[in-house]
Coordinates of C-alpha atoms in Angstrom, one line a residue:
Chain A
M232 CA 0.0 0.1 0.0
R233 CA 1.3 3.4 -0.9
I234 CA 1.5 5.9 2.0
G235 CA 1.1 9.5 1.0
T236 CA 1.6 12.7 3.0
S237 CA -1.3 14.0 4.8
G238 CA -2.0 17.7 4.1
F239 CA 0.4 17.8 1.2
V240 CA -0.4 20.7 -1.1
G241 CA 0.6 20.3 -4.8
A242 CA 0.6 24.0 -5.5
R243 CA 3.4 24.4 -2.9
L244 CA 5.5 22.1 -4.7
R245 CA 5.0 23.9 -7.9
E246 CA 5.7 27.3 -6.3
A247 CA 8.9 25.9 -4.7
R248 CA 10.0 24.4 -8.1
D249 CA 9.3 27.7 -9.8
I250 CA 11.3 29.6 -7.2
R251 CA 14.2 27.4 -7.5
G252 CA 14.2 27.6 -11.2
Q253 CA 13.7 23.9 -11.7
T254 CA 11.8 22.3 -14.4
A255 CA 9.7 19.2 -13.7
V256 CA 12.2 17.1 -15.7
G257 CA 15.1 18.7 -13.8
L258 CA 13.4 17.9 -10.4
A259 CA 12.6 14.4 -11.5
E260 CA 16.1 13.8 -12.3
L261 CA 17.5 15.2 -9.0
T262 CA 15.1 13.1 -7.0
G263 CA 15.0 9.9 -9.1
L264 CA 11.3 10.3 -9.8
S265 CA 9.5 10.3 -13.0
R266 CA 8.3 13.6 -14.5
Q267 CA 4.9 12.3 -14.3
A268 CA 5.1 11.7 -10.7
I269 CA 6.1 15.3 -10.1
S270 CA 3.2 16.4 -12.2
Q271 CA 0.8 14.2 -10.3
Y272 CA 2.0 15.7 -7.0
E273 CA 1.7 19.2 -8.3
T274 CA -1.8 18.8 -9.6
G275 CA -3.1 17.0 -6.5
R276 CA -3.7 13.7 -8.3
A277 CA -1.2 12.1 -5.9
T278 CA 0.8 12.8 -2.8
P279 CA 4.5 11.8 -2.1
S280 CA 5.4 9.5 0.6
P281 CA 7.1 11.1 3.6
A282 CA 10.4 9.8 2.3
V283 CA 9.8 11.3 -1.1
L284 CA 8.7 14.5 0.3
D285 CA 11.9 14.6 2.4
A286 CA 13.8 14.1 -0.8
L287 CA 11.9 16.8 -2.7
A288 CA 12.4 19.2 0.3
D289 CA 16.1 18.5 0.4
R290 CA 16.7 19.0 -3.3
L291 CA 14.9 22.1 -3.3
N292 CA 16.3 23.3 -0.1
I293 CA 12.9 24.2 1.4
P294 CA 11.5 23.0 4.7
V295 CA 9.1 20.0 4.6
Q296 CA 6.6 22.0 6.5
F297 CA 6.3 24.4 3.5
F298 CA 4.6 21.6 1.4
T299 CA 1.8 21.3 3.9
R300 CA 0.8 24.9 4.2
P301 CA -2.6 25.8 2.7
E302 CA -2.5 26.9 -1.0
R303 CA -1.6 30.6 -1.3
D304 CA -4.6 32.8 -1.5
L305 CA -2.9 36.3 -2.0
A306 CA -5.0 39.2 -3.3
R307 CA -2.7 40.0 -6.2
G308 CA -2.3 43.5 -7.7
T309 CA -0.9 44.1 -11.1
L310 CA 2.7 42.8 -11.2
F311 CA 5.2 45.2 -13.1
Y312 CA 8.4 43.6 -14.2
R313 CA 11.2 45.7 -15.3
S314 CA 12.6 43.4 -17.8
M315 CA 13.8 43.2 -21.2
A316 CA 11.7 41.2 -23.7
S317 CA 14.1 38.3 -23.4
T318 CA 13.1 37.4 -19.9
T319 CA 11.7 33.9 -19.7
K320 CA 8.5 32.9 -18.2
G321 CA 10.4 30.9 -15.7
A322 CA 12.4 33.9 -14.6
R323 CA 9.1 35.8 -14.0
L324 CA 7.5 32.9 -12.2
R325 CA 10.5 32.8 -9.9
A326 CA 10.3 36.5 -9.2
E327 CA 6.6 36.5 -8.6
G328 CA 7.3 33.6 -6.1
R329 CA 10.0 35.5 -4.4
L330 CA 7.6 38.3 -4.1
S331 CA 4.9 36.0 -2.4
W332 CA 7.4 34.9 0.1
L333 CA 8.2 38.5 0.8
R334 CA 4.6 39.2 1.3
D335 CA 4.4 36.1 3.7
I336 CA 7.3 37.5 5.7
V337 CA 5.6 40.9 6.0
S338 CA 2.3 39.3 6.9
Y339 CA 3.9 37.5 9.7
L340 CA 5.8 40.8 11.0
S341 CA 2.7 42.8 10.6
G342 CA 1.1 40.7 13.4
H343 CA 4.0 41.8 15.7
V344 CA 5.3 45.2 14.7
A345 CA 3.6 48.4 13.4
L346 CA 5.0 49.0 9.9
P347 CA 4.9 52.6 8.5
P348 CA 1.5 53.2 7.0
S349 CA 1.3 53.5 3.3
N350 CA 1.6 57.1 2.1
F351 CA 1.5 57.1 -1.7
P352 CA -0.4 59.6 -3.5
D353 CA -3.3 59.2 -5.8
L354 CA -2.6 61.8 -8.6
G355 CA -5.9 61.4 -10.2
L356 CA -4.3 60.2 -13.5
P357 CA -6.3 58.5 -16.2
D358 CA -6.8 54.7 -15.9
N359 CA -5.4 54.3 -19.2
P360 CA -1.7 55.1 -19.0
L361 CA -1.3 55.4 -22.8
L362 CA -3.2 58.6 -22.4
L363 CA -0.2 60.1 -20.4
S364 CA 2.2 62.5 -22.1
D365 CA 5.8 63.0 -21.2
S366 CA 4.8 66.4 -19.6
D367 CA 2.2 64.6 -17.5
I368 CA 4.9 62.4 -16.3
E369 CA 7.2 65.1 -15.5
A370 CA 4.5 66.8 -13.5
A371 CA 3.6 63.6 -11.8
A372 CA 7.2 63.3 -10.6
D373 CA 7.0 66.9 -9.3
D374 CA 3.7 66.2 -7.6
V375 CA 5.0 63.2 -5.9
R376 CA 8.0 65.3 -4.5
R377 CA 5.6 68.0 -3.3
Y378 CA 3.1 65.4 -1.7
W379 CA 6.2 64.1 0.3
N380 CA 7.3 67.7 1.1
M381 CA 10.7 67.3 -0.8
R382 CA 12.7 70.0 -2.2
D383 CA 14.3 69.8 -5.7
A384 CA 17.4 68.5 -4.0
P385 CA 19.2 65.1 -4.5
I386 CA 17.5 62.3 -2.8
G387 CA 19.8 60.9 0.0
N388 CA 18.6 57.5 0.1
M389 CA 15.8 56.4 -2.4
V390 CA 15.1 53.1 -0.7
T391 CA 14.8 54.6 2.8
L392 CA 12.5 57.3 1.3
L393 CA 10.1 54.4 -0.1
E394 CA 10.4 52.4 3.1
N395 CA 9.5 55.7 5.1
Q396 CA 6.3 56.0 2.9
G397 CA 5.2 52.5 3.7
A398 CA 6.7 50.6 0.8
V399 CA 8.3 47.2 1.4
V400 CA 11.6 47.0 -0.6
A401 CA 13.9 44.0 -1.0
R402 CA 17.0 43.3 -2.8
D403 CA 17.2 39.9 -4.3
E404 CA 18.9 37.9 -6.9
L405 CA 16.2 37.0 -9.4
G406 CA 18.3 34.6 -11.3
A407 CA 18.0 36.4 -14.6
D408 CA 20.3 39.1 -16.1
S409 CA 17.4 40.5 -18.1
L410 CA 15.2 41.1 -15.1
D411 CA 16.0 44.3 -13.3
G412 CA 13.1 44.2 -10.7
L413 CA 9.4 44.0 -10.1
S414 CA 6.6 45.7 -8.0
E415 CA 3.2 45.1 -7.0
F416 CA 0.7 47.2 -5.1
A417 CA -0.9 44.7 -2.7
P418 CA -4.6 45.6 -2.8
D419 CA -5.5 43.9 0.5
E420 CA -2.7 45.7 2.3
G421 CA -2.7 49.0 0.4
R422 CA 1.1 48.7 0.4
P423 CA 3.6 48.6 -2.5
Y424 CA 6.3 45.9 -2.6
I425 CA 9.3 46.3 -4.6
I426 CA 12.0 43.9 -5.5
I427 CA 15.2 45.2 -7.0
A428 CA 17.2 42.6 -8.8
T429 CA 20.9 42.6 -7.7
D430 CA 22.1 40.0 -10.2
K431 CA 23.9 42.9 -12.0
G432 CA 24.0 46.6 -12.0
S433 CA 25.4 49.3 -9.7
P434 CA 24.3 51.4 -6.9
V435 CA 23.0 54.1 -9.1
R436 CA 21.3 51.6 -11.3
W437 CA 19.5 50.0 -8.3
R438 CA 18.4 53.5 -7.2
F439 CA 17.0 54.1 -10.6
D440 CA 15.3 50.7 -10.5
A441 CA 13.5 51.7 -7.2
A442 CA 12.5 55.0 -8.7
H443 CA 11.3 53.1 -11.8
E444 CA 9.0 50.9 -9.7
L445 CA 7.7 54.0 -7.8
G446 CA 6.7 55.3 -11.3
H447 CA 4.7 52.2 -11.9
I448 CA 3.0 52.5 -8.5
V449 CA 1.9 56.2 -9.1
L450 CA 1.4 56.2 -12.8
H451 CA 0.0 52.8 -13.3
G452 CA -1.8 51.9 -10.0
A453 CA -5.1 51.7 -11.7
L454 CA -3.9 49.4 -14.3
K455 CA -5.7 46.0 -14.4
P456 CA -3.6 43.0 -15.3
D457 CA -5.3 42.2 -18.5
T458 CA -5.6 45.8 -19.8
L459 CA -2.5 45.9 -21.8
T460 CA -2.2 43.1 -24.5
K461 CA 0.3 44.5 -27.1
S462 CA 4.1 44.5 -26.6
A463 CA 4.0 48.1 -27.8
E464 CA 1.9 49.1 -24.9
F465 CA 4.1 47.2 -22.4
K466 CA 7.1 49.1 -23.9
R467 CA 5.3 52.5 -23.6
I468 CA 4.5 52.0 -19.9
E469 CA 8.2 50.9 -19.3
E470 CA 9.3 54.1 -21.1
Q471 CA 6.9 56.0 -18.8
A472 CA 8.3 54.5 -15.6
H473 CA 11.7 55.3 -16.9
R474 CA 10.8 58.9 -17.6
F475 CA 9.3 59.1 -14.1
A476 CA 12.4 57.7 -12.5
G477 CA 14.6 60.2 -14.3
A478 CA 12.3 63.0 -13.4
F479 CA 11.9 62.0 -9.8
L480 CA 15.7 61.6 -9.3
L481 CA 16.8 64.6 -11.3
P482 CA 14.0 67.1 -11.5
M483 CA 14.1 69.2 -14.7
T484 CA 14.4 72.6 -13.1
A485 CA 17.3 71.7 -10.8
F486 CA 19.0 69.8 -13.6
T487 CA 18.8 72.7 -16.0
D488 CA 20.5 74.9 -13.4
E489 CA 23.3 72.3 -12.9
F490 CA 23.8 71.6 -16.6
F491 CA 26.3 73.8 -18.3
A492 CA 27.9 71.6 -21.0
G493 CA 27.1 68.6 -23.1
N494 CA 30.3 67.0 -21.9
L495 CA 30.8 63.6 -20.3
D496 CA 33.3 65.0 -17.8
A497 CA 30.9 67.8 -16.9
F498 CA 28.3 65.1 -16.0
R499 CA 30.5 63.4 -13.6
P500 CA 29.9 65.9 -10.7
I501 CA 26.2 65.7 -11.4
K502 CA 26.4 62.0 -10.9
S503 CA 28.1 62.3 -7.7
K504 CA 25.7 64.9 -6.4
W505 CA 22.3 63.4 -7.6
K506 CA 23.3 59.7 -7.7
V507 CA 22.0 59.0 -11.1
S508 CA 24.0 57.3 -13.9
I509 CA 25.7 59.3 -16.6
G510 CA 23.5 57.6 -19.0
V511 CA 20.5 58.9 -17.3
I512 CA 22.0 62.4 -17.4
I513 CA 22.5 62.2 -21.0
K514 CA 18.9 61.1 -21.6
R515 CA 17.8 64.0 -19.2
A516 CA 19.8 66.4 -21.0
R517 CA 18.1 65.4 -24.2
Q518 CA 14.7 65.5 -22.7
A519 CA 15.2 68.9 -21.4
D520 CA 16.4 70.0 -24.7
L521 CA 19.7 71.1 -23.4
I522 CA 21.6 69.1 -26.1
S523 CA 20.6 68.4 -29.7
E524 CA 19.9 64.9 -31.0
E525 CA 23.3 65.1 -32.8
A526 CA 25.1 66.0 -29.6
E527 CA 23.3 63.1 -27.8
R528 CA 24.4 60.8 -30.4
K529 CA 28.0 61.8 -30.1
L530 CA 27.8 61.7 -26.3
W531 CA 26.6 58.1 -26.5
I532 CA 29.4 57.0 -28.9
N533 CA 32.0 58.8 -26.5
Y534 CA 30.4 57.0 -23.5
A535 CA 30.7 53.6 -25.3
R536 CA 34.2 54.4 -26.2
R537 CA 35.1 55.1 -22.5
G538 CA 33.8 51.7 -21.6
W539 CA 31.1 53.3 -19.4
R540 CA 28.4 51.0 -20.7
K541 CA 29.9 48.3 -18.5
K542 CA 31.2 50.6 -15.6
E543 CA 30.8 54.3 -15.1
P544 CA 32.9 56.6 -12.9
Y545 CA 32.1 56.2 -9.1
D546 CA 30.2 52.9 -9.6
D547 CA 32.9 51.5 -7.5
T548 CA 32.8 53.9 -4.6
M549 CA 29.2 54.6 -4.2
E550 CA 27.5 52.5 -1.5
P551 CA 24.4 50.5 -2.4
E552 CA 21.3 51.6 -0.6
M553 CA 20.0 48.8 1.6
P554 CA 16.5 48.2 2.8
R555 CA 16.2 48.5 6.6
L556 CA 12.6 48.3 7.3
L557 CA 12.4 44.5 7.6
R558 CA 15.7 44.2 9.3
R559 CA 14.8 46.6 12.0
S560 CA 11.4 44.8 12.4
F561 CA 13.1 41.6 13.1
E562 CA 15.7 43.2 15.4
L563 CA 12.9 44.7 17.4
L564 CA 10.9 41.6 17.4
F565 CA 13.8 39.6 18.7
E566 CA 15.0 42.2 21.3
H567 CA 11.6 43.0 22.7
G568 CA 8.9 41.0 21.0
N569 CA 9.4 37.5 22.7
Q570 CA 10.0 35.9 19.3
S571 CA 13.1 34.1 18.3
P572 CA 14.4 33.1 14.9
E573 CA 13.0 29.4 15.4
D574 CA 9.6 31.1 16.1
V575 CA 9.9 32.9 12.6
L576 CA 11.1 29.8 10.9
A577 CA 8.4 27.8 12.3
A578 CA 5.7 30.3 11.5
L579 CA 7.0 30.9 7.8
A580 CA 8.1 27.5 6.9
L581 CA 10.6 29.2 4.6
P582 CA 14.3 28.6 4.4
A583 CA 16.4 30.8 6.8
R584 CA 18.6 31.9 4.0
D585 CA 15.8 33.0 1.7
I586 CA 14.2 35.0 4.6
E587 CA 17.8 36.6 5.2
R588 CA 18.1 37.5 1.6
L589 CA 14.6 39.0 1.2
T590 CA 14.8 41.0 4.5
G591 CA 18.4 42.2 3.9
V592 CA 19.7 40.7 7.3
E593 CA 23.2 39.3 7.5
P594 CA 23.7 35.6 6.5
G595 CA 23.3 33.7 9.8
F596 CA 20.9 36.2 11.4
M597 CA 18.1 33.5 11.2
G598 CA 20.5 30.6 11.8
T599 CA 20.2 27.9 14.3
D600 CA 23.8 27.3 15.0
Y601 CA 24.2 27.8 18.7
A602 CA 27.3 28.0 21.0
P603 CA 26.4 26.9 24.5
V604 CA 27.3 29.5 27.1
S605 CA 26.6 29.4 30.8
L606 CA 26.7 32.1 33.4
L607 CA 29.6 32.1 35.8
A608 CA 28.5 30.9 39.1
S609 CA 30.5 33.8 41.1
R610 CA 28.9 36.5 39.0
D611 CA 25.4 35.1 39.2
P612 CA 23.6 36.2 42.3
F613 CA 21.1 33.4 41.9
T614 CA 23.8 30.8 42.2
A615 CA 25.6 32.4 45.3
D616 CA 23.7 29.8 47.3
P617 CA 25.9 26.7 47.2
M618 CA 22.8 24.6 47.6
R619 CA 21.4 26.1 44.4
P620 CA 21.8 23.8 41.4
P621 CA 24.3 25.0 38.7
A622 CA 23.3 27.5 36.2
D623 CA 21.3 26.3 33.2
V624 CA 23.0 26.5 30.0
I625 CA 21.4 29.3 27.8
R626 CA 21.7 29.3 24.1
L627 CA 22.6 32.5 22.4
P628 CA 22.2 32.7 18.6
L629 CA 25.6 33.1 16.8
R630 CA 24.7 36.1 14.6
P631 CA 27.0 39.1 13.4
R632 CA 26.5 42.3 14.9
T633 CA 24.1 44.5 13.2
R634 CA 25.2 47.9 12.2
Chain B
M138 CA 36.3 102.8 -23.8
A139 CA 34.8 103.5 -20.3
P140 CA 34.1 100.8 -17.9
H141 CA 30.4 101.2 -18.4
E142 CA 30.7 100.8 -22.0
I143 CA 32.7 97.6 -21.6
D144 CA 30.1 96.4 -19.2
E145 CA 27.4 97.0 -21.9
L146 CA 29.5 95.3 -24.5
I147 CA 29.9 92.3 -22.4
S148 CA 26.2 92.2 -21.4
N149 CA 25.1 92.6 -24.9
Q150 CA 27.4 89.9 -26.4
L151 CA 27.8 87.3 -23.8
P152 CA 24.5 85.7 -22.8
E153 CA 23.9 85.4 -19.0
G154 CA 23.5 81.6 -19.3
L155 CA 27.0 81.4 -20.9
L156 CA 28.5 83.4 -18.1
R157 CA 26.9 81.2 -15.4
G158 CA 28.1 78.2 -17.3
L159 CA 31.7 79.6 -17.3
V160 CA 31.6 79.8 -13.5
Q161 CA 30.3 76.2 -13.3
A162 CA 32.9 75.2 -15.9
V163 CA 35.7 76.7 -13.8
F164 CA 34.5 74.8 -10.6
T165 CA 34.1 71.5 -12.4
A166 CA 37.4 71.6 -14.2
R167 CA 39.2 72.3 -11.1
G168 CA 37.2 69.6 -9.1
L169 CA 37.9 67.0 -11.8
A170 CA 41.6 67.9 -11.9
W171 CA 41.8 67.5 -8.1
E172 CA 40.0 64.2 -8.2
E173 CA 42.0 62.8 -11.1
C174 CA 45.4 63.7 -9.4
Q175 CA 44.3 62.0 -6.1
R176 CA 46.2 58.8 -7.1
L177 CA 49.5 61.0 -7.5
A178 CA 52.0 61.7 -4.9
R179 CA 51.5 65.3 -3.7
P180 CA 54.4 66.9 -5.6
E181 CA 53.5 65.3 -8.8
A182 CA 49.8 66.1 -8.3
E183 CA 50.7 69.8 -7.8
N184 CA 52.7 69.8 -10.9
V185 CA 50.1 68.0 -13.2
R186 CA 46.8 69.4 -11.8
P187 CA 46.8 72.8 -13.5
W188 CA 47.4 71.2 -16.9
I189 CA 44.5 68.7 -16.3
A190 CA 42.2 71.4 -15.1
R191 CA 43.1 73.6 -18.2
A192 CA 42.4 70.6 -20.6
H193 CA 38.9 70.1 -19.0
L194 CA 38.2 73.8 -19.0
E195 CA 39.3 74.4 -22.7
G196 CA 36.8 71.5 -23.6
F197 CA 34.1 72.9 -21.5
L198 CA 34.4 76.4 -23.0
R199 CA 33.5 75.0 -26.4
N200 CA 30.6 72.9 -25.0
V201 CA 29.2 75.8 -23.1
A202 CA 29.5 77.9 -26.4
E203 CA 27.7 75.3 -28.3
R204 CA 24.5 76.0 -26.4
F205 CA 24.2 79.6 -27.5
P206 CA 23.5 80.3 -31.3
Q207 CA 25.0 83.7 -31.1
V208 CA 28.3 82.4 -29.8
S209 CA 30.9 80.2 -31.4
A210 CA 34.0 78.6 -30.2
T211 CA 37.3 77.7 -32.0
V212 CA 40.4 75.9 -31.4
E213 CA 43.4 78.2 -32.1
R214 CA 47.0 77.1 -32.3
A215 CA 49.5 79.6 -31.2
S216 CA 53.3 78.9 -30.2
N217 CA 52.7 75.2 -30.5
W218 CA 49.9 75.3 -28.0
N219 CA 46.1 74.9 -28.6
H220 CA 43.7 77.2 -26.9
T221 CA 40.0 77.7 -27.2
E222 CA 38.4 81.1 -28.2
I223 CA 34.9 82.0 -27.7
H224 CA 33.7 84.5 -30.3
A225 CA 30.6 86.6 -29.5
G226 CA 30.1 89.5 -31.7
R227 CA 33.1 91.8 -31.1
L228 CA 34.4 89.9 -28.1
I229 CA 37.0 87.1 -28.1
L230 CA 37.1 85.2 -24.9
T231 CA 40.0 82.9 -23.7
Q232 CA 40.6 81.6 -20.4
N233 CA 43.7 81.7 -17.9
S234 CA 44.5 80.4 -14.7
V235 CA 46.1 83.0 -12.3
P236 CA 47.8 82.5 -8.8
T237 CA 45.5 85.1 -7.1
P238 CA 42.2 86.7 -8.0
C239 CA 42.3 88.6 -11.2
A240 CA 46.1 88.7 -11.3
M241 CA 47.9 89.7 -14.4
V242 CA 48.4 87.1 -17.0
D243 CA 51.6 86.5 -19.1
A244 CA 52.0 88.9 -22.0
S245 CA 52.2 86.2 -24.6
D246 CA 52.4 86.9 -28.3
F247 CA 49.0 85.7 -29.0
R248 CA 47.2 87.5 -26.3
R249 CA 49.1 90.6 -27.1
E250 CA 47.8 90.2 -30.6
L251 CA 44.3 89.6 -29.6
A252 CA 44.3 92.5 -27.2
V253 CA 45.7 94.9 -29.8
N254 CA 42.4 96.7 -30.1
N255 CA 41.6 96.8 -26.4
G256 CA 41.7 100.7 -25.8
Q257 CA 42.7 102.0 -29.1
I258 CA 43.4 100.9 -32.6
S259 CA 47.1 99.9 -33.0
L260 CA 49.3 101.9 -35.2
L261 CA 51.8 99.0 -35.4
P262 CA 52.0 98.0 -39.2
E263 CA 52.4 94.3 -38.5
L264 CA 49.2 94.2 -36.7
Q265 CA 47.1 95.8 -39.1
E266 CA 45.6 92.6 -40.4
V267 CA 43.8 92.1 -37.0
D268 CA 40.2 93.0 -37.3
P269 CA 40.0 96.3 -35.4
S270 CA 36.6 95.7 -34.1
K271 CA 37.6 92.6 -32.0
F272 CA 38.0 93.0 -28.4
L273 CA 39.8 90.6 -26.1
V274 CA 38.1 89.4 -22.7
L275 CA 39.9 87.1 -20.5
L276 CA 38.2 84.5 -18.1
L277 CA 40.5 84.5 -15.2
H278 CA 40.2 82.0 -12.5
S279 CA 42.3 80.9 -9.5
Q280 CA 42.3 78.2 -6.8
Y281 CA 40.8 78.7 -3.4
R282 CA 43.4 78.9 -0.7
C283 CA 43.0 77.9 2.9
V284 CA 45.5 78.6 5.7
D285 CA 44.7 75.4 7.4
P286 CA 46.4 72.5 5.5
E287 CA 43.6 70.3 6.7
Q288 CA 41.1 72.6 5.1
Q289 CA 43.1 72.9 2.0
E290 CA 43.1 69.2 1.5
M291 CA 39.3 69.1 1.9
N292 CA 38.5 72.3 -0.2
G293 CA 41.5 72.6 -2.5
H294 CA 39.5 71.5 -5.4
L295 CA 37.4 74.6 -5.3
A296 CA 37.9 77.6 -7.5
G297 CA 38.7 80.6 -5.6
S298 CA 37.8 83.3 -8.1
A299 CA 36.4 83.9 -11.5
Y300 CA 36.7 87.2 -13.3
L301 CA 36.0 88.7 -16.8
A302 CA 39.0 90.9 -17.2
V303 CA 39.6 93.2 -20.2
P304 CA 43.3 93.7 -20.6
A305 CA 44.9 96.9 -21.9
K306 CA 46.3 96.5 -25.2
D307 CA 49.9 96.1 -24.0
L308 CA 48.8 93.7 -21.2
N309 CA 50.2 95.7 -18.5
G310 CA 46.9 96.1 -16.6
Y311 CA 43.1 95.8 -17.0
L312 CA 40.7 98.1 -18.2
H313 CA 37.8 96.6 -16.6
R314 CA 37.0 93.6 -14.3
V315 CA 33.7 91.7 -13.6
N316 CA 33.8 89.4 -10.7
L317 CA 31.6 86.5 -11.7
F318 CA 31.4 85.1 -8.3
D319 CA 29.6 88.4 -7.2
R320 CA 27.5 88.4 -10.3
F321 CA 26.3 84.9 -9.8
P322 CA 26.4 84.1 -6.0
D323 CA 23.7 81.4 -6.5
V324 CA 25.9 79.6 -8.9
V325 CA 28.7 79.8 -6.6
R326 CA 26.7 78.5 -3.6
A327 CA 25.6 75.4 -5.4
Q328 CA 29.3 74.6 -6.0
L329 CA 30.4 74.9 -2.3
P330 CA 30.0 72.2 0.2
A331 CA 26.4 72.0 1.3
D332 CA 27.4 72.0 5.0
W333 CA 29.2 75.4 4.9
T334 CA 27.7 78.0 7.1
D335 CA 26.7 81.5 5.8
A336 CA 29.8 82.8 7.5
A337 CA 32.1 80.4 5.6
V338 CA 30.4 81.5 2.4
V339 CA 30.8 85.1 3.1
S340 CA 34.5 84.5 3.9
F341 CA 35.0 82.5 0.6
M342 CA 33.3 85.2 -1.5
G343 CA 35.5 87.8 0.3
Q344 CA 38.6 86.0 -0.7
A345 CA 37.6 86.1 -4.3
R346 CA 37.4 89.8 -4.0
R347 CA 41.0 90.4 -2.7
I348 CA 42.5 91.2 -6.0
G349 CA 46.3 90.5 -6.0
A350 CA 46.3 89.1 -2.6
A351 CA 48.8 86.3 -2.2

């Protein structure tokens, strides 16, 4: 008689496989199962035995408990992928899965800590973003700055700004060079989620990615998932989010004041000050009509000749902007909230390393490697009584100091 | 030519945006040179820095000029050395680094030639080919100097002054000077460290006014 696993949820196996970037055939090979067996488990036509489930969990590096969690029932908003057309469906599924895990983590944290309320403006823009002109987008970027009481000055930390306004931001490797990030406005929470892909890029590029996702949130919040069907329409909303990001990070009026010459070297201090790439500065200069089309073309040629397509000046010296909200939440939870890493791992049934990556905490923060430590008898007033039993061993987590 | 006439000539022929751009260009060129010489030992950095700043600034002059249709820029070769000239109506503008605010520049042949009509038309027969309507204006800029070596290390990349100066035809003095820092304090402030106090800015602007001070 075959023994299955009670409570096994096939959709969870599919999710785990997507997130790990495994095909059904690949997982079958890794586990010694047939592709058909994997398919039957995923569609609920069969359940794996405990031993097989252990093997699946081991190969996918996911706790066994994950597979017996109820099927995910997230209220999904429109997902915006900042990606090139070459991004595979698998890469998108993986990214979407990572976003679901991030939402799980935030859902858990929200039960214990008060996260900043969402404070993103509704600019009253048309539901159909294709009606938006470039000047509408420039105005929208200005409006968001005004809404958040920002001057036309450089933004110190784009990620912190978003977090302070209630967004959840994560940096994660999405496993695809062509995917720069994704965002979703979670309708049930009224809170935006942003994942910035760190597979490649530079600190200014990641900053721009964050601003790009902000563009989707404010410009395309009313967009329904099935509204856009043509690739040209997708391309247009990507261009709009790009335009917004440039306008938000480098407002036109301030930039016009800073700009004095269409010269790559003259752009270097602007990059240092505003923390935008020189590529973005070239585009902004053209958008502001500060340089001609011909001058822009020459700048791009010179830009490529200098090797700046691969690496621009200061890319090595600027620090990446790290999300802090979730890390701080966990620190608070562990210090004052009567919760431990074990509690979190048990509640979420997610791998410790994945939680660490998605929340920006140091490797080992959620770890379960402990060194036994005991209080010294002579220092412990409770053990001053010689009749009292020796001190209990307490277990302190080995985790790096947080900054 | 009276100072007010020179002022009028400059105002009429050099757009304000160009003058603002010149101040920005001076700061940027010096800042880039400072940065690029950071990897050199101090003595070599001091040797090389002015030339790098000059190279950046000469290029910037041409790029600034490109933005204004009434102005053009050319590269001229004199004494085996290239320099940029901005042409704006009657004016020819070239740039020079000077050790102190608005100090005198060397009386080089090419400058002497360009300045031949500054003041009065030359009677020298060998210079008759020069267009008598042309008028030389110099963009003079100097480095910011701090008494405290630590401050100098932090702020030595700053320009300390920028002037438009109209030399006399024999280059033994200036007929007129325009302090561009005083004219565009907002541009200057944007180039200074954001954490400088108002008093520090006032002191900085004061140094730029001390013409001839060491």
